[in-house]
């Protein structure tokens, strides 16, 4: 059995609790140092399959502003972030854009979509 220990800092809130994760054969066996359940959930995911929400802006044609804010829904694997950013740079949306609009599905080959987080009127 291969055992491993990881030291992490929880990023779920500003307290930044220091977490200790014990793994055996790639499975989490214990989490300590967390002050709440969110920290335990974060540690379990981060140790085995780290994911992140990617927030950015996408260029928009014919809009009142040249870009609109977007985020990935759901989170994407951490090792896909550069691929996600490349897709964002290549993307051009068309105004109007509404909050919740899906601007690109399965970004970078993941299960995540790019979803608008702001309104943008057409001019
Ligand atoms: S364990 Fe809970 S209290 Fe500590 S940083 Fe994470 S979310 Fe915040």
mmCIF file of N, CA and C and ligand atoms in Angstrom:
data_model
loop_
_atom_site.group_PDB
_atom_site.id
_atom_site.type_symbol
_atom_site.label_atom_id
_atom_site.label_comp_id
_atom_site.label_asym_id
_atom_site.label_seq_id
_atom_site.Cartn_x
_atom_site.Cartn_y
_atom_site.Cartn_z
ATOM 1 N N UNK A 1 0.852 -1.198 0.000
ATOM 2 C CA UNK A 1 0.000 0.000 0.000
ATOM 3 C C UNK A 1 0.881 1.239 0.000
ATOM 4 N N UNK A 2 0.598 2.150 -0.943
ATOM 5 C CA UNK A 2 1.381 3.388 -1.024
ATOM 6 C C UNK A 2 0.679 4.493 -0.234
ATOM 7 N N UNK A 3 1.378 5.015 0.778
ATOM 8 C CA UNK A 3 0.801 6.089 1.598
ATOM 9 C C UNK A 3 1.454 7.407 1.237
ATOM 10 N N UNK A 4 0.667 8.462 1.350
ATOM 11 C CA UNK A 4 1.154 9.792 0.992
ATOM 12 C C UNK A 4 0.470 10.820 1.892
ATOM 13 N N UNK A 5 1.177 11.918 2.187
ATOM 14 C CA UNK A 5 0.609 13.023 2.954
ATOM 15 C C UNK A 5 0.736 14.303 2.140
ATOM 16 N N UNK A 6 -0.340 15.072 2.082
ATOM 17 C CA UNK A 6 -0.315 16.357 1.380
ATOM 18 C C UNK A 6 -0.657 17.470 2.364
ATOM 19 N N UNK A 7 0.067 18.585 2.231
ATOM 20 C CA UNK A 7 -0.240 19.793 3.014
ATOM 21 C C UNK A 7 -0.870 20.796 2.046
ATOM 22 N N UNK A 8 -2.058 21.276 2.356
ATOM 23 C CA UNK A 8 -2.773 22.211 1.491
ATOM 24 C C UNK A 8 -3.242 23.417 2.296
ATOM 25 N N UNK A 9 -3.498 24.505 1.600
ATOM 26 C CA UNK A 9 -4.162 25.656 2.215
ATOM 27 C C UNK A 9 -5.555 25.752 1.621
ATOM 28 N N UNK A 10 -6.562 25.728 2.462
ATOM 29 C CA UNK A 10 -7.932 25.792 1.977
ATOM 30 C C UNK A 10 -8.189 27.163 1.344
ATOM 31 N N UNK A 11 -8.805 27.152 0.161
ATOM 32 C CA UNK A 11 -9.085 28.408 -0.548
ATOM 33 C C UNK A 11 -10.580 28.696 -0.614
ATOM 34 N N UNK A 12 -11.350 28.008 0.220
ATOM 35 C CA UNK A 12 -12.801 28.201 0.167
ATOM 36 C C UNK A 12 -13.276 29.448 0.906
ATOM 37 N N UNK A 13 -12.431 30.003 1.793
ATOM 38 C CA UNK A 13 -12.791 31.267 2.437
ATOM 39 C C UNK A 13 -11.493 31.943 2.882
ATOM 40 N N UNK A 14 -11.573 33.220 3.299
ATOM 41 C CA UNK A 14 -10.340 33.961 3.632
ATOM 42 C C UNK A 14 -9.568 33.440 4.839
ATOM 43 N N UNK A 15 -10.128 32.541 5.642
ATOM 44 C CA UNK A 15 -9.388 32.034 6.808
ATOM 45 C C UNK A 15 -8.157 31.239 6.387
ATOM 46 N N UNK A 16 -8.219 30.586 5.236
ATOM 47 C CA UNK A 16 -7.059 29.868 4.716
ATOM 48 C C UNK A 16 -6.509 28.810 5.662
ATOM 49 N N UNK A 17 -7.361 27.950 6.158
ATOM 50 C CA UNK A 17 -6.933 26.905 7.095
ATOM 51 C C UNK A 17 -5.871 25.997 6.450
ATOM 52 N N UNK A 18 -4.903 25.592 7.261
ATOM 53 C CA UNK A 18 -3.860 24.662 6.815
ATOM 54 C C UNK A 18 -4.390 23.242 6.939
ATOM 55 N N UNK A 19 -4.471 22.547 5.828
ATOM 56 C CA UNK A 19 -5.074 21.208 5.790
ATOM 57 C C UNK A 19 -3.994 20.149 5.616
ATOM 58 N N UNK A 20 -4.240 19.008 6.217
ATOM 59 C CA UNK A 20 -3.358 17.846 6.055
ATOM 60 C C UNK A 20 -4.217 16.693 5.546
ATOM 61 N N UNK A 21 -3.800 16.142 4.415
ATOM 62 C CA UNK A 21 -4.571 15.062 3.785
ATOM 63 C C UNK A 21 -3.714 13.804 3.763
ATOM 64 N N UNK A 22 -4.262 12.723 4.263
ATOM 65 C CA UNK A 22 -3.591 11.423 4.208
ATOM 66 C C UNK A 22 -4.241 10.593 3.103
ATOM 67 N N UNK A 23 -3.393 10.004 2.248
ATOM 68 C CA UNK A 23 -3.892 9.151 1.163
ATOM 69 C C UNK A 23 -3.247 7.780 1.247
ATOM 70 N N UNK A 24 -4.001 6.779 0.807
ATOM 71 C CA UNK A 24 -3.478 5.420 0.681
ATOM 72 C C UNK A 24 -3.923 4.886 -0.675
ATOM 73 N N UNK A 25 -2.954 4.513 -1.508
ATOM 74 C CA UNK A 25 -3.248 4.046 -2.871
ATOM 75 C C UNK A 25 -4.137 5.029 -3.637
ATOM 76 N N UNK A 26 -3.854 6.325 -3.484
ATOM 77 C CA UNK A 26 -4.577 7.352 -4.221
ATOM 78 C C UNK A 26 -5.943 7.707 -3.674
ATOM 79 N N UNK A 27 -6.337 7.083 -2.544
ATOM 80 C CA UNK A 27 -7.640 7.385 -1.937
ATOM 81 C C UNK A 27 -7.425 8.184 -0.664
ATOM 82 N N UNK A 28 -8.259 9.200 -0.431
ATOM 83 C CA UNK A 28 -8.158 10.003 0.786
ATOM 84 C C UNK A 28 -8.652 9.182 1.973
ATOM 85 N N UNK A 29 -7.802 9.071 3.002
ATOM 86 C CA UNK A 29 -8.190 8.317 4.201
ATOM 87 C C UNK A 29 -8.518 9.235 5.374
ATOM 88 N N UNK A 30 -7.942 10.465 5.379
ATOM 89 C CA UNK A 30 -8.309 11.403 6.443
ATOM 90 C C UNK A 30 -7.927 12.826 6.048
ATOM 91 N N UNK A 31 -8.683 13.767 6.618
ATOM 92 C CA UNK A 31 -8.411 15.199 6.441
ATOM 93 C C UNK A 31 -8.397 15.824 7.823
ATOM 94 N N UNK A 32 -7.397 16.656 8.109
ATOM 95 C CA UNK A 32 -7.366 17.361 9.383
ATOM 96 C C UNK A 32 -6.951 18.808 9.139
ATOM 97 N N UNK A 33 -7.207 19.645 10.142
ATOM 98 C CA UNK A 33 -6.853 21.060 10.055
ATOM 99 C C UNK A 33 -7.992 21.937 9.565
ATOM 100 N N UNK A 34 -9.052 21.314 9.048
ATOM 101 C CA UNK A 34 -10.186 22.099 8.546
ATOM 102 C C UNK A 34 -11.050 22.556 9.714
ATOM 103 N N UNK A 35 -11.618 23.762 9.546
ATOM 104 C CA UNK A 35 -12.505 24.305 10.562
ATOM 105 C C UNK A 35 -13.960 23.984 10.262
ATOM 106 N N UNK A 36 -14.241 23.669 8.994
ATOM 107 C CA UNK A 36 -15.627 23.382 8.626
ATOM 108 C C UNK A 36 -15.663 22.305 7.545
ATOM 109 N N UNK A 37 -16.864 21.878 7.207
ATOM 110 C CA UNK A 37 -17.068 20.802 6.235
ATOM 111 C C UNK A 37 -16.577 21.192 4.833
ATOM 112 N N UNK A 38 -16.691 22.489 4.507
ATOM 113 C CA UNK A 38 -16.246 22.922 3.175
ATOM 114 C C UNK A 38 -14.753 22.645 2.984
ATOM 115 N N UNK A 39 -13.990 22.789 4.029
ATOM 116 C CA UNK A 39 -12.560 22.521 3.951
ATOM 117 C C UNK A 39 -12.274 21.052 3.703
ATOM 118 N N UNK A 40 -13.053 20.192 4.349
ATOM 119 C CA UNK A 40 -12.890 18.752 4.133
ATOM 120 C C UNK A 40 -13.221 18.398 2.684
ATOM 121 N N UNK A 41 -14.315 18.944 2.177
ATOM 122 C CA UNK A 41 -14.701 18.680 0.785
ATOM 123 C C UNK A 41 -13.628 19.188 -0.179
ATOM 124 N N UNK A 42 -13.120 20.389 0.096
ATOM 125 C CA UNK A 42 -12.075 20.955 -0.763
ATOM 126 C C UNK A 42 -10.847 20.046 -0.767
ATOM 127 N N UNK A 43 -10.417 19.616 0.407
ATOM 128 C CA UNK A 43 -9.207 18.791 0.525
ATOM 129 C C UNK A 43 -9.366 17.476 -0.238
ATOM 130 N N UNK A 44 -10.514 16.846 -0.112
ATOM 131 C CA UNK A 44 -10.746 15.562 -0.789
ATOM 132 C C UNK A 44 -10.676 15.719 -2.300
ATOM 133 N N UNK A 45 -11.249 16.797 -2.811
ATOM 134 C CA UNK A 45 -11.212 17.033 -4.257
ATOM 135 C C UNK A 45 -9.816 17.435 -4.710
ATOM 136 N N UNK A 46 -9.209 18.362 -3.976
ATOM 137 C CA UNK A 46 -7.906 18.904 -4.372
ATOM 138 C C UNK A 46 -6.821 17.821 -4.375
ATOM 139 N N UNK A 47 -6.919 16.875 -3.475
ATOM 140 C CA UNK A 47 -5.894 15.841 -3.373
ATOM 141 C C UNK A 47 -5.976 14.821 -4.511
ATOM 142 N N UNK A 48 -7.166 14.611 -5.048
ATOM 143 C CA UNK A 48 -7.369 13.546 -6.031
ATOM 144 C C UNK A 48 -7.667 14.086 -7.423
ATOM 145 N N UNK A 49 -8.514 15.109 -7.505
ATOM 146 C CA UNK A 49 -8.940 15.637 -8.812
ATOM 147 C C UNK A 49 -9.160 17.148 -8.678
ATOM 148 N N UNK A 50 -8.077 17.949 -8.644
ATOM 149 C CA UNK A 50 -8.233 19.391 -8.423
ATOM 150 C C UNK A 50 -8.964 20.081 -9.567
ATOM 151 N N UNK A 51 -9.892 20.948 -9.217
ATOM 152 C CA UNK A 51 -10.669 21.706 -10.204
ATOM 153 C C UNK A 51 -10.677 23.182 -9.813
ATOM 154 N N UNK A 52 -10.955 24.039 -10.802
ATOM 155 C CA UNK A 52 -11.031 25.478 -10.565
ATOM 156 C C UNK A 52 -12.151 26.083 -11.400
ATOM 157 N N UNK A 53 -12.750 27.148 -10.879
ATOM 158 C CA UNK A 53 -13.611 28.001 -11.694
ATOM 159 C C UNK A 53 -12.702 28.975 -12.425
ATOM 160 N N UNK A 54 -12.857 29.050 -13.758
ATOM 161 C CA UNK A 54 -12.077 30.011 -14.532
ATOM 162 C C UNK A 54 -12.995 31.181 -14.873
ATOM 163 N N UNK A 55 -12.631 32.378 -14.417
ATOM 164 C CA UNK A 55 -13.376 33.586 -14.755
ATOM 165 C C UNK A 55 -12.527 34.420 -15.697
ATOM 166 N N UNK A 56 -13.183 35.015 -16.682
ATOM 167 C CA UNK A 56 -12.445 35.821 -17.648
ATOM 168 C C UNK A 56 -13.433 36.713 -18.394
ATOM 169 N N UNK A 57 -13.001 37.239 -19.534
ATOM 170 C CA UNK A 57 -13.881 38.015 -20.405
ATOM 171 C C UNK A 57 -13.760 37.475 -21.825
ATOM 172 N N UNK A 58 -14.857 37.607 -22.559
ATOM 173 C CA UNK A 58 -14.906 37.176 -23.965
ATOM 174 C C UNK A 58 -15.226 38.397 -24.828
ATOM 175 N N UNK A 59 -14.556 38.486 -25.968
ATOM 176 C CA UNK A 59 -14.822 39.596 -26.893
ATOM 177 C C UNK A 59 -16.214 39.458 -27.506
ATOM 178 N N UNK A 60 -16.866 40.615 -27.675
ATOM 179 C CA UNK A 60 -18.240 40.632 -28.183
ATOM 180 C C UNK A 60 -18.341 41.596 -29.359
ATOM 181 N N UNK A 61 -18.990 41.114 -30.449
ATOM 182 C CA UNK A 61 -19.233 41.970 -31.610
ATOM 183 C C UNK A 61 -20.528 42.747 -31.393
ATOM 184 N N UNK A 62 -20.535 43.994 -31.828
ATOM 185 C CA UNK A 62 -21.722 44.850 -31.815
ATOM 186 C C UNK A 62 -22.289 45.099 -30.422
ATOM 187 N N UNK A 63 -21.436 45.065 -29.396
ATOM 188 C CA UNK A 63 -21.911 45.282 -28.039
ATOM 189 C C UNK A 63 -21.643 46.695 -27.544
ATOM 190 N N UNK A 64 -22.337 47.099 -26.480
ATOM 191 C CA UNK A 64 -22.120 48.402 -25.868
ATOM 192 C C UNK A 64 -20.727 48.491 -25.244
ATOM 193 N N UNK A 65 -20.150 47.361 -24.924
ATOM 194 C CA UNK A 65 -18.756 47.263 -24.471
ATOM 195 C C UNK A 65 -18.082 46.171 -25.307
ATOM 196 N N UNK A 66 -16.742 46.178 -25.389
ATOM 197 C CA UNK A 66 -16.068 45.205 -26.258
ATOM 198 C C UNK A 66 -15.968 43.795 -25.684
ATOM 199 N N UNK A 67 -16.210 43.644 -24.390
ATOM 200 C CA UNK A 67 -16.084 42.318 -23.766
ATOM 201 C C UNK A 67 -17.213 42.098 -22.764
ATOM 202 N N UNK A 68 -17.442 40.817 -22.449
ATOM 203 C CA UNK A 68 -18.407 40.466 -21.407
ATOM 204 C C UNK A 68 -17.767 39.440 -20.473
ATOM 205 N N UNK A 69 -18.126 39.521 -19.192
ATOM 206 C CA UNK A 69 -17.571 38.604 -18.188
ATOM 207 C C UNK A 69 -18.181 37.214 -18.329
ATOM 208 N N UNK A 70 -17.343 36.186 -18.150
ATOM 209 C CA UNK A 70 -17.792 34.795 -18.227
ATOM 210 C C UNK A 70 -17.138 33.983 -17.103
ATOM 211 N N UNK A 71 -17.713 32.798 -16.867
ATOM 212 C CA UNK A 71 -17.073 31.836 -15.964
ATOM 213 C C UNK A 71 -17.392 30.430 -16.438
ATOM 214 N N UNK A 72 -16.575 29.481 -16.016
ATOM 215 C CA UNK A 72 -16.817 28.084 -16.368
ATOM 216 C C UNK A 72 -17.835 27.489 -15.404
ATOM 217 N N UNK A 73 -18.773 26.729 -15.951
ATOM 218 C CA UNK A 73 -19.795 26.037 -15.150
ATOM 219 C C UNK A 73 -19.951 24.630 -15.709
ATOM 220 N N UNK A 74 -19.661 23.575 -14.952
ATOM 221 C CA UNK A 74 -19.065 23.573 -13.624
ATOM 222 C C UNK A 74 -17.568 23.888 -13.696
ATOM 223 N N UNK A 75 -16.867 23.697 -12.582
ATOM 224 C CA UNK A 75 -15.425 23.921 -12.552
ATOM 225 C C UNK A 75 -14.722 22.984 -13.538
ATOM 226 N N UNK A 76 -13.507 23.385 -13.963
ATOM 227 C CA UNK A 76 -12.736 22.574 -14.915
ATOM 228 C C UNK A 76 -11.515 21.967 -14.216
ATOM 229 N N UNK A 77 -11.024 20.827 -14.734
ATOM 230 C CA UNK A 77 -9.803 20.253 -14.149
ATOM 231 C C UNK A 77 -8.670 21.281 -14.193
ATOM 232 N N UNK A 78 -7.905 21.343 -13.118
ATOM 233 C CA UNK A 78 -6.831 22.339 -12.994
ATOM 234 C C UNK A 78 -5.838 22.234 -14.147
ATOM 235 N N UNK A 79 -5.576 21.022 -14.633
ATOM 236 C CA UNK A 79 -4.593 20.870 -15.712
ATOM 237 C C UNK A 79 -5.143 21.277 -17.080
ATOM 238 N N UNK A 80 -6.397 21.712 -17.134
ATOM 239 C CA UNK A 80 -7.004 22.171 -18.399
ATOM 240 C C UNK A 80 -7.096 23.696 -18.476
ATOM 241 N N UNK A 81 -6.621 24.399 -17.466
ATOM 242 C CA UNK A 81 -6.823 25.849 -17.412
ATOM 243 C C UNK A 81 -6.205 26.556 -18.620
ATOM 244 N N UNK A 82 -5.017 26.172 -19.044
ATOM 245 C CA UNK A 82 -4.392 26.850 -20.196
ATOM 246 C C UNK A 82 -5.176 26.576 -21.474
ATOM 247 N N UNK A 83 -5.704 25.373 -21.635
ATOM 248 C CA UNK A 83 -6.538 25.059 -22.803
ATOM 249 C C UNK A 83 -7.834 25.873 -22.763
ATOM 250 N N UNK A 84 -8.405 26.007 -21.577
ATOM 251 C CA UNK A 84 -9.625 26.803 -21.423
ATOM 252 C C UNK A 84 -9.351 28.253 -21.810
ATOM 253 N N UNK A 85 -8.239 28.802 -21.356
ATOM 254 C CA UNK A 85 -7.906 30.195 -21.688
ATOM 255 C C UNK A 85 -7.676 30.367 -23.195
ATOM 256 N N UNK A 86 -7.106 29.376 -23.861
ATOM 257 C CA UNK A 86 -6.912 29.459 -25.314
ATOM 258 C C UNK A 86 -8.266 29.513 -26.019
ATOM 259 N N UNK A 87 -9.233 28.712 -25.563
ATOM 260 C CA UNK A 87 -10.575 28.746 -26.143
ATOM 261 C C UNK A 87 -11.239 30.100 -25.903
ATOM 262 N N UNK A 88 -11.015 30.664 -24.724
ATOM 263 C CA UNK A 88 -11.598 31.979 -24.413
ATOM 264 C C UNK A 88 -11.040 33.045 -25.358
ATOM 265 N N UNK A 89 -9.739 33.015 -25.579
ATOM 266 C CA UNK A 89 -9.120 34.021 -26.462
ATOM 267 C C UNK A 89 -9.656 33.913 -27.893
ATOM 268 N N UNK A 90 -9.983 32.716 -28.326
ATOM 269 C CA UNK A 90 -10.453 32.517 -29.706
ATOM 270 C C UNK A 90 -11.947 32.809 -29.867
ATOM 271 N N UNK A 91 -12.667 32.881 -28.756
ATOM 272 C CA UNK A 91 -14.123 33.012 -28.811
ATOM 273 C C UNK A 91 -14.556 34.447 -29.112
ATOM 274 N N UNK A 92 -15.571 34.610 -29.982
ATOM 275 C CA UNK A 92 -16.200 35.904 -30.265
ATOM 276 C C UNK A 92 -17.701 35.717 -30.110
ATOM 277 N N UNK A 93 -18.294 36.432 -29.176
ATOM 278 C CA UNK A 93 -19.738 36.358 -28.980
ATOM 279 C C UNK A 93 -20.400 37.493 -29.749
ATOM 280 N N UNK A 94 -21.716 37.419 -29.879
ATOM 281 C CA UNK A 94 -22.495 38.439 -30.580
ATOM 282 C C UNK A 94 -23.475 39.054 -29.580
ATOM 283 N N UNK A 95 -23.505 40.389 -29.524
ATOM 284 C CA UNK A 95 -24.462 41.068 -28.639
ATOM 285 C C UNK A 95 -25.877 40.931 -29.221
ATOM 286 N N UNK A 96 -26.917 40.928 -28.401
ATOM 287 C CA UNK A 96 -26.871 41.093 -26.954
ATOM 288 C C UNK A 96 -26.482 39.798 -26.243
ATOM 289 N N UNK A 97 -25.926 39.970 -25.043
ATOM 290 C CA UNK A 97 -25.586 38.833 -24.197
ATOM 291 C C UNK A 97 -26.310 39.016 -22.864
ATOM 292 N N UNK A 98 -26.883 37.930 -22.368
ATOM 293 C CA UNK A 98 -27.620 37.991 -21.103
ATOM 294 C C UNK A 98 -26.958 37.082 -20.068
ATOM 295 N N UNK A 99 -27.108 37.454 -18.804
ATOM 296 C CA UNK A 99 -26.566 36.632 -17.721
ATOM 297 C C UNK A 99 -27.115 35.213 -17.847
ATOM 298 N N UNK A 100 -26.233 34.237 -17.820
ATOM 299 C CA UNK A 100 -26.642 32.834 -17.930
ATOM 300 C C UNK A 100 -26.539 32.284 -19.337
ATOM 301 N N UNK A 101 -26.344 33.156 -20.331
ATOM 302 C CA UNK A 101 -26.181 32.660 -21.705
ATOM 303 C C UNK A 101 -24.944 31.769 -21.799
ATOM 304 N N UNK A 102 -25.089 30.635 -22.477
ATOM 305 C CA UNK A 102 -23.938 29.748 -22.709
ATOM 306 C C UNK A 102 -23.263 30.209 -23.997
ATOM 307 N N UNK A 103 -22.037 30.675 -23.885
ATOM 308 C CA UNK A 103 -21.325 31.212 -25.046
ATOM 309 C C UNK A 103 -20.495 30.139 -25.738
ATOM 310 N N UNK A 104 -20.135 29.085 -25.013
ATOM 311 C CA UNK A 104 -19.399 27.966 -25.618
ATOM 312 C C UNK A 104 -19.599 26.730 -24.761
ATOM 313 N N UNK A 105 -20.000 25.632 -25.401
ATOM 314 C CA UNK A 105 -20.200 24.371 -24.665
ATOM 315 C C UNK A 105 -18.935 23.517 -24.715
ATOM 316 N N UNK A 106 -18.769 22.692 -23.702
ATOM 317 C CA UNK A 106 -17.661 21.722 -23.627
ATOM 318 C C UNK A 106 -16.320 22.395 -23.923
ATOM 319 N N UNK A 107 -16.061 23.450 -23.211
ATOM 320 C CA UNK A 107 -14.839 24.214 -23.445
ATOM 321 C C UNK A 107 -13.614 23.343 -23.191
ATOM 322 N N UNK A 108 -12.669 23.403 -24.132
ATOM 323 C CA UNK A 108 -11.415 22.650 -24.057
ATOM 324 C C UNK A 108 -11.649 21.146 -23.866
ATOM 325 N N UNK A 109 -12.753 20.652 -24.409
ATOM 326 C CA UNK A 109 -13.034 19.221 -24.321
ATOM 327 C C UNK A 109 -13.479 18.751 -22.956
ATOM 328 N N UNK A 110 -13.857 19.687 -22.072
ATOM 329 C CA UNK A 110 -14.326 19.315 -20.735
ATOM 330 C C UNK A 110 -15.850 19.260 -20.725
ATOM 331 N N UNK A 111 -16.419 18.953 -19.564
ATOM 332 C CA UNK A 111 -17.874 18.966 -19.409
ATOM 333 C C UNK A 111 -18.398 20.373 -19.138
ATOM 334 N N UNK A 112 -17.495 21.337 -19.048
ATOM 335 C CA UNK A 112 -17.899 22.691 -18.640
ATOM 336 C C UNK A 112 -18.279 23.565 -19.832
ATOM 337 N N UNK A 113 -19.165 24.526 -19.548
ATOM 338 C CA UNK A 113 -19.561 25.537 -20.532
ATOM 339 C C UNK A 113 -19.039 26.894 -20.069
ATOM 340 N N UNK A 114 -18.924 27.829 -21.032
ATOM 341 C CA UNK A 114 -18.639 29.213 -20.682
ATOM 342 C C UNK A 114 -19.949 29.950 -20.591
ATOM 343 N N UNK A 115 -20.231 30.503 -19.434
ATOM 344 C CA UNK A 115 -21.512 31.129 -19.168
ATOM 345 C C UNK A 115 -21.298 32.611 -18.862
ATOM 346 N N UNK A 116 -22.109 33.476 -19.485
ATOM 347 C CA UNK A 116 -21.999 34.913 -19.246
ATOM 348 C C UNK A 116 -22.429 35.241 -17.821
ATOM 349 N N UNK A 117 -21.701 36.155 -17.186
ATOM 350 C CA UNK A 117 -22.043 36.570 -15.832
ATOM 351 C C UNK A 117 -22.419 38.056 -15.793
ATOM 352 N N UNK A 118 -22.655 38.632 -16.975
ATOM 353 C CA UNK A 118 -23.047 40.047 -17.046
ATOM 354 C C UNK A 118 -23.939 40.258 -18.256
ATOM 355 N N UNK A 119 -24.678 41.357 -18.226
ATOM 356 C CA UNK A 119 -25.531 41.751 -19.354
ATOM 357 C C UNK A 119 -24.722 42.638 -20.299
ATOM 358 N N UNK A 120 -24.979 42.505 -21.589
ATOM 359 C CA UNK A 120 -24.337 43.383 -22.562
ATOM 360 C C UNK A 120 -25.332 43.652 -23.695
ATOM 361 N N UNK A 121 -25.702 44.923 -23.821
ATOM 362 C CA UNK A 121 -26.684 45.302 -24.849
ATOM 363 C C UNK A 121 -26.026 45.423 -26.215
ATOM 364 N N UNK A 122 -26.871 45.304 -27.234
ATOM 365 C CA UNK A 122 -26.421 45.494 -28.613
ATOM 366 C C UNK A 122 -26.470 46.997 -28.912
ATOM 367 N N UNK A 123 -25.530 47.481 -29.724
ATOM 368 C CA UNK A 123 -25.573 48.895 -30.144
ATOM 369 C C UNK A 123 -25.859 48.991 -31.628
HETATM 370 S S1 LIG B 1 -11.797 24.920 6.288
HETATM 371 FE FE1 LIG B 1 -13.639 26.182 6.315
HETATM 372 S S2 LIG B 1 -13.077 27.925 7.628
HETATM 373 FE FE2 LIG B 1 -11.142 26.955 6.968
HETATM 374 S S3 LIG B 1 -10.537 28.087 5.111
HETATM 375 FE FE3 LIG B 1 -11.712 26.273 4.454
HETATM 376 S S4 LIG B 1 -13.822 27.045 4.241
HETATM 377 FE FE4 LIG B 1 -12.683 28.523 5.470
#
